[in-house]
Amino acid sequence: MSEPPTTFDAEESTWGALHVYVPGEDRLERVRQAVERCYATVGLKRIPWSDPTQAISELLPAFTQLEMNPSRELGPDEVFVLPEAQEPWVGVLSRAHEWSSPGGNPLGKELSRDFDVFSIVCANKKYAEYTLYKGGELTHLSFLGPQCPAVEAGVDVKGFDPNYFEDKDPMIPVPDLVKWAMAPCRFVTLAGPDMRGHRDAFDARTLNDYTPEQFLIFR
């Protein structure tokens, strides 16, 4: 994976989104403090946004459940800490992607020492890698898109065609590229406008209760 851009408006953009499960009060402040601590502990490289307003307009059409207020919710440097419409989740949108192949989002992993975390890493505006972290450990990893690090590393991902996106809109996830085999947990992913009856997806059901079609539609 090439070195990520230093500004958002670079031709190539890579970013990470974390969905942090935070029951109780003061969710945003607790996550902000945890993010600051993680940066100090893990030594993450700070990559500033060149234009936060542009970042929001470019990156967040799929994040319809995030209630955006960037003037109030900006975190340290490149990190947005945002309320999600479905409590008790908090969104963390970050330029920090010092992640290794596969499943190595250090911010997500470190945050999971305090909270349960669902992580999405996107390369070149193509959804690439989905991970679940609990207790500082990676508990599940799946892939979508030709930019995912496992494919670049030569890992055989069942059902994945690395050439699938050549003549297609790279922002449209394709459910049949990923075969989910997840152990029960309380995480499900983004409830985008095409989720139809599943906009209440953040709940206590297990991932095994959802089909790939229900789980992977983001727009």
mmCIF file of C-alpha atoms in Angstrom:
data_model
loop_
_atom_site.group_PDB
_atom_site.id
_atom_site.type_symbol
_atom_site.label_atom_id
_atom_site.label_comp_id
_atom_site.label_asym_id
_atom_site.label_seq_id
_atom_site.Cartn_x
_atom_site.Cartn_y
_atom_site.Cartn_z
ATOM 1 C CA MET A 1 0.000 0.000 0.000
ATOM 2 C CA SER A 2 1.451 3.337 -1.019
ATOM 3 C CA GLU A 3 2.026 6.184 1.414
ATOM 4 C CA PRO A 4 -1.327 7.919 2.092
ATOM 5 C CA PRO A 5 -1.855 11.507 0.952
ATOM 6 C CA THR A 6 -1.091 14.328 3.351
ATOM 7 C CA THR A 7 -4.205 16.311 2.461
ATOM 8 C CA PHE A 8 -7.724 15.186 1.746
ATOM 9 C CA ASP A 9 -7.921 16.902 -1.625
ATOM 10 C CA ALA A 10 -5.035 14.842 -2.957
ATOM 11 C CA GLU A 11 -5.918 12.743 -5.975
ATOM 12 C CA GLU A 12 -5.830 9.557 -3.925
ATOM 13 C CA SER A 13 -7.721 9.434 -0.644
ATOM 14 C CA THR A 14 -7.633 6.830 2.062
ATOM 15 C CA TRP A 15 -9.536 7.036 5.307
ATOM 16 C CA GLY A 16 -10.893 5.012 8.183
ATOM 17 C CA ALA A 17 -14.248 5.058 9.946
ATOM 18 C CA LEU A 18 -14.794 3.581 13.382
ATOM 19 C CA HIS A 19 -18.159 2.930 14.985
ATOM 20 C CA VAL A 20 -17.645 2.814 18.726
ATOM 21 C CA TYR A 21 -20.196 1.224 21.070
ATOM 22 C CA VAL A 22 -20.345 3.491 24.132
ATOM 23 C CA PRO A 23 -23.152 2.838 26.630
ATOM 24 C CA GLY A 24 -23.707 5.361 29.385
ATOM 25 C CA GLU A 25 -23.351 9.119 29.645
ATOM 26 C CA ASP A 26 -20.847 11.571 28.112
ATOM 27 C CA ARG A 27 -20.218 9.310 25.122
ATOM 28 C CA LEU A 28 -18.571 11.916 22.882
ATOM 29 C CA GLU A 29 -16.237 13.209 25.553
ATOM 30 C CA ARG A 30 -15.225 9.700 26.607
ATOM 31 C CA VAL A 31 -14.383 8.785 23.025
ATOM 32 C CA ARG A 32 -12.505 12.056 22.442
ATOM 33 C CA GLN A 33 -10.386 11.412 25.520
ATOM 34 C CA ALA A 34 -9.783 7.839 24.419
ATOM 35 C CA VAL A 35 -8.730 8.985 20.930
ATOM 36 C CA GLU A 36 -6.241 11.454 22.418
ATOM 37 C CA ARG A 37 -4.874 8.737 24.696
ATOM 38 C CA CYS A 38 -4.600 6.284 21.806
ATOM 39 C CA TYR A 39 -2.616 8.770 19.742
ATOM 40 C CA ALA A 40 -0.212 9.264 22.613
ATOM 41 C CA THR A 41 0.032 5.535 23.350
ATOM 42 C CA VAL A 42 0.253 4.114 19.838
ATOM 43 C CA GLY A 43 2.160 7.016 18.324
ATOM 44 C CA LEU A 44 -0.140 7.451 15.342
ATOM 45 C CA LYS A 45 0.914 9.827 12.598
ATOM 46 C CA ARG A 46 -1.304 12.893 12.389
ATOM 47 C CA ILE A 47 -2.610 13.694 8.899
ATOM 48 C CA PRO A 48 -4.583 16.966 8.864
ATOM 49 C CA TRP A 49 -7.654 17.565 6.743
ATOM 50 C CA SER A 50 -7.026 20.344 4.232
ATOM 51 C CA ASP A 51 -10.702 21.322 4.318
ATOM 52 C CA PRO A 52 -13.008 19.739 6.936
ATOM 53 C CA THR A 53 -16.128 20.947 5.105
ATOM 54 C CA GLN A 54 -14.961 19.299 1.914
ATOM 55 C CA ALA A 55 -14.096 16.162 3.820
ATOM 56 C CA ILE A 56 -17.624 15.923 5.133
ATOM 57 C CA SER A 57 -19.225 16.472 1.739
ATOM 58 C CA GLU A 58 -16.896 13.994 0.043
ATOM 59 C CA LEU A 59 -16.739 11.213 2.584
ATOM 60 C CA LEU A 60 -20.042 11.104 4.365
ATOM 61 C CA PRO A 61 -22.929 10.584 1.921
ATOM 62 C CA ALA A 62 -22.918 6.948 2.992
ATOM 63 C CA PHE A 63 -22.857 7.836 6.684
ATOM 64 C CA THR A 64 -26.449 8.968 6.877
ATOM 65 C CA GLN A 65 -26.739 8.008 10.531
ATOM 66 C CA LEU A 66 -24.037 10.483 11.587
ATOM 67 C CA GLU A 67 -25.500 13.758 12.814
ATOM 68 C CA MET A 68 -22.866 16.142 11.545
ATOM 69 C CA ASN A 69 -21.820 19.270 13.378
ATOM 70 C CA PRO A 70 -18.167 19.720 12.420
ATOM 71 C CA SER A 71 -17.670 23.078 14.109
ATOM 72 C CA ARG A 72 -18.566 21.446 17.414
ATOM 73 C CA GLU A 73 -17.393 17.886 16.892
ATOM 74 C CA LEU A 74 -13.911 18.249 15.423
ATOM 75 C CA GLY A 75 -11.388 16.218 17.321
ATOM 76 C CA PRO A 76 -7.578 16.294 17.272
ATOM 77 C CA ASP A 77 -6.158 17.146 13.843
ATOM 78 C CA GLU A 78 -7.543 14.663 11.354
ATOM 79 C CA VAL A 79 -10.043 12.962 13.660
ATOM 80 C CA PHE A 80 -13.779 13.657 13.716
ATOM 81 C CA VAL A 81 -15.642 12.378 16.779
ATOM 82 C CA LEU A 82 -19.331 12.449 15.902
ATOM 83 C CA PRO A 83 -22.646 11.454 17.441
ATOM 84 C CA GLU A 84 -24.511 8.731 15.606
ATOM 85 C CA ALA A 85 -28.269 8.896 15.238
ATOM 86 C CA GLN A 86 -28.614 5.482 16.845
ATOM 87 C CA GLU A 87 -27.378 5.605 20.426
ATOM 88 C CA PRO A 88 -25.163 4.459 22.051
ATOM 89 C CA TRP A 89 -22.848 4.516 19.018
ATOM 90 C CA VAL A 90 -20.201 7.191 18.391
ATOM 91 C CA GLY A 91 -18.523 7.633 15.004
ATOM 92 C CA VAL A 92 -14.823 8.329 14.587
ATOM 93 C CA LEU A 93 -13.770 9.401 11.086
ATOM 94 C CA SER A 94 -10.017 9.506 10.697
ATOM 95 C CA ARG A 95 -7.177 10.042 8.263
ATOM 96 C CA ALA A 96 -5.123 7.722 10.460
ATOM 97 C CA HIS A 97 -4.567 4.559 8.490
ATOM 98 C CA GLU A 98 -1.234 3.249 9.664
ATOM 99 C CA TRP A 99 -2.724 -0.182 9.292
ATOM 100 C CA SER A 100 -0.920 -3.311 8.237
ATOM 101 C CA SER A 101 -2.234 -6.115 6.068
ATOM 102 C CA PRO A 102 -4.681 -7.422 7.044
ATOM 103 C CA GLY A 103 -6.842 -6.085 9.870
ATOM 104 C CA GLY A 104 -4.369 -3.746 11.487
ATOM 105 C CA ASN A 105 -6.222 -0.510 12.244
ATOM 106 C CA PRO A 106 -4.191 0.610 15.277
ATOM 107 C CA LEU A 107 -6.635 3.312 16.367
ATOM 108 C CA GLY A 108 -9.555 0.878 16.280
ATOM 109 C CA LYS A 109 -7.593 -1.807 18.061
ATOM 110 C CA GLU A 110 -6.439 0.553 20.792
ATOM 111 C CA LEU A 111 -9.900 2.079 21.273
ATOM 112 C CA SER A 112 -11.310 -1.424 21.703
ATOM 113 C CA ARG A 113 -9.449 -1.729 24.988
ATOM 114 C CA ASP A 114 -12.153 0.582 26.348
ATOM 115 C CA PHE A 115 -15.045 0.092 23.885
ATOM 116 C CA ASP A 116 -16.273 -2.380 21.305
ATOM 117 C CA VAL A 117 -15.342 -1.099 17.839
ATOM 118 C CA PHE A 118 -16.461 -1.761 14.269
ATOM 119 C CA SER A 119 -13.875 -0.482 11.779
ATOM 120 C CA ILE A 120 -14.019 0.326 8.073
ATOM 121 C CA VAL A 121 -10.871 1.192 6.148
ATOM 122 C CA CYS A 122 -11.326 2.660 2.669
ATOM 123 C CA ALA A 123 -8.574 2.997 0.069
ATOM 124 C CA ASN A 124 -8.881 5.165 -3.019
ATOM 125 C CA LYS A 125 -12.569 5.763 -2.268
ATOM 126 C CA LYS A 126 -13.249 2.023 -2.476
ATOM 127 C CA TYR A 127 -14.509 0.241 0.622
ATOM 128 C CA ALA A 128 -11.771 -2.176 1.449
ATOM 129 C CA GLU A 129 -11.672 -3.755 4.870
ATOM 130 C CA TYR A 130 -14.167 -4.392 7.680
ATOM 131 C CA THR A 131 -12.992 -5.397 11.128
ATOM 132 C CA LEU A 132 -14.418 -5.973 14.582
ATOM 133 C CA TYR A 133 -12.292 -5.270 17.638
ATOM 134 C CA LYS A 134 -13.026 -6.198 21.247
ATOM 135 C CA GLY A 135 -10.686 -6.046 24.215
ATOM 136 C CA GLY A 136 -7.766 -4.833 22.144
ATOM 137 C CA GLU A 137 -8.013 -7.821 19.809
ATOM 138 C CA LEU A 138 -9.210 -8.343 16.251
ATOM 139 C CA THR A 139 -12.265 -10.616 16.395
ATOM 140 C CA HIS A 140 -13.377 -10.600 12.751
ATOM 141 C CA LEU A 141 -12.063 -9.458 9.387
ATOM 142 C CA SER A 142 -13.756 -9.250 5.981
ATOM 143 C CA PHE A 143 -12.939 -7.574 2.675
ATOM 144 C CA LEU A 144 -14.592 -5.767 -0.195
ATOM 145 C CA GLY A 145 -13.043 -4.067 -3.209
ATOM 146 C CA PRO A 146 -9.833 -4.446 -5.215
ATOM 147 C CA GLN A 147 -7.894 -2.168 -2.862
ATOM 148 C CA CYS A 148 -8.172 -4.377 0.198
ATOM 149 C CA PRO A 149 -4.730 -5.121 1.642
ATOM 150 C CA ALA A 150 -5.314 -8.864 1.778
ATOM 151 C CA VAL A 151 -5.771 -8.999 -1.979
ATOM 152 C CA GLU A 152 -2.705 -6.847 -2.530
ATOM 153 C CA ALA A 153 -0.792 -9.201 -0.242
ATOM 154 C CA GLY A 154 -1.899 -12.194 -2.293
ATOM 155 C CA VAL A 155 -4.378 -13.622 0.214
ATOM 156 C CA ASP A 156 -7.064 -15.771 -1.415
ATOM 157 C CA VAL A 157 -10.362 -14.200 -0.340
ATOM 158 C CA LYS A 158 -13.182 -16.598 -1.190
ATOM 159 C CA GLY A 159 -15.669 -15.140 -3.626
ATOM 160 C CA PHE A 160 -13.544 -12.095 -4.408
ATOM 161 C CA ASP A 161 -12.792 -11.017 -7.966
ATOM 162 C CA PRO A 162 -10.032 -8.359 -7.882
ATOM 163 C CA ASN A 163 -11.026 -7.164 -11.365
ATOM 164 C CA TYR A 164 -14.707 -6.712 -10.530
ATOM 165 C CA PHE A 165 -14.560 -2.933 -10.180
ATOM 166 C CA GLU A 166 -12.767 -2.192 -13.448
ATOM 167 C CA ASP A 167 -15.928 -1.146 -15.296
ATOM 168 C CA LYS A 168 -18.180 -0.327 -12.325
ATOM 169 C CA ASP A 169 -18.770 2.545 -9.945
ATOM 170 C CA PRO A 170 -16.170 1.897 -7.216
ATOM 171 C CA MET A 171 -18.406 3.403 -4.529
ATOM 172 C CA ILE A 172 -21.067 0.704 -4.884
ATOM 173 C CA PRO A 173 -20.410 -2.232 -2.572
ATOM 174 C CA VAL A 174 -21.194 -5.609 -4.086
ATOM 175 C CA PRO A 175 -22.550 -8.040 -1.489
ATOM 176 C CA ASP A 176 -21.646 -11.189 -3.375
ATOM 177 C CA LEU A 177 -17.939 -10.358 -3.152
ATOM 178 C CA VAL A 178 -17.825 -11.241 0.518
ATOM 179 C CA LYS A 179 -19.033 -14.430 2.193
ATOM 180 C CA TRP A 180 -19.800 -13.641 5.817
ATOM 181 C CA ALA A 181 -19.126 -16.282 8.450
ATOM 182 C CA MET A 182 -19.289 -14.295 11.645
ATOM 183 C CA ALA A 183 -19.521 -15.490 15.189
ATOM 184 C CA PRO A 184 -22.420 -14.006 17.186
ATOM 185 C CA CYS A 185 -21.827 -10.480 18.423
ATOM 186 C CA ARG A 186 -23.875 -7.330 18.746
ATOM 187 C CA PHE A 187 -22.350 -5.483 15.786
ATOM 188 C CA VAL A 188 -24.011 -4.759 12.489
ATOM 189 C CA THR A 189 -22.845 -2.128 10.102
ATOM 190 C CA LEU A 190 -24.102 1.115 8.596
ATOM 191 C CA ALA A 191 -27.826 1.536 8.042
ATOM 192 C CA GLY A 192 -27.788 3.388 4.742
ATOM 193 C CA PRO A 193 -30.868 4.569 2.824
ATOM 194 C CA ASP A 194 -31.013 1.348 0.799
ATOM 195 C CA MET A 195 -31.163 -0.862 3.852
ATOM 196 C CA ARG A 196 -34.952 -0.836 3.494
ATOM 197 C CA GLY A 197 -36.217 -2.418 6.707
ATOM 198 C CA HIS A 198 -32.869 -2.388 8.455
ATOM 199 C CA ARG A 199 -32.209 1.216 9.418
ATOM 200 C CA ASP A 200 -32.441 0.046 13.037
ATOM 201 C CA ALA A 201 -29.463 -2.228 12.400
ATOM 202 C CA PHE A 202 -27.492 -1.221 15.499
ATOM 203 C CA ASP A 203 -29.060 -3.541 18.029
ATOM 204 C CA ALA A 204 -28.439 -6.643 20.099
ATOM 205 C CA ARG A 205 -29.002 -9.173 17.333
ATOM 206 C CA THR A 206 -26.080 -11.156 15.995
ATOM 207 C CA LEU A 207 -24.457 -10.671 12.637
ATOM 208 C CA ASN A 208 -25.614 -14.167 11.757
ATOM 209 C CA ASP A 209 -29.186 -12.814 11.760
ATOM 210 C CA TYR A 210 -28.379 -10.709 8.689
ATOM 211 C CA THR A 211 -27.785 -11.697 5.094
ATOM 212 C CA PRO A 212 -24.817 -10.228 3.187
ATOM 213 C CA GLU A 213 -27.275 -8.144 1.169
ATOM 214 C CA GLN A 214 -28.642 -6.584 4.350
ATOM 215 C CA PHE A 215 -25.206 -6.112 5.821
ATOM 216 C CA LEU A 216 -23.251 -4.540 2.995
ATOM 217 C CA ILE A 217 -25.485 -1.959 1.333
ATOM 218 C CA PHE A 218 -24.129 1.473 2.235
ATOM 219 C CA ARG A 219 -25.905 3.825 -0.177
#
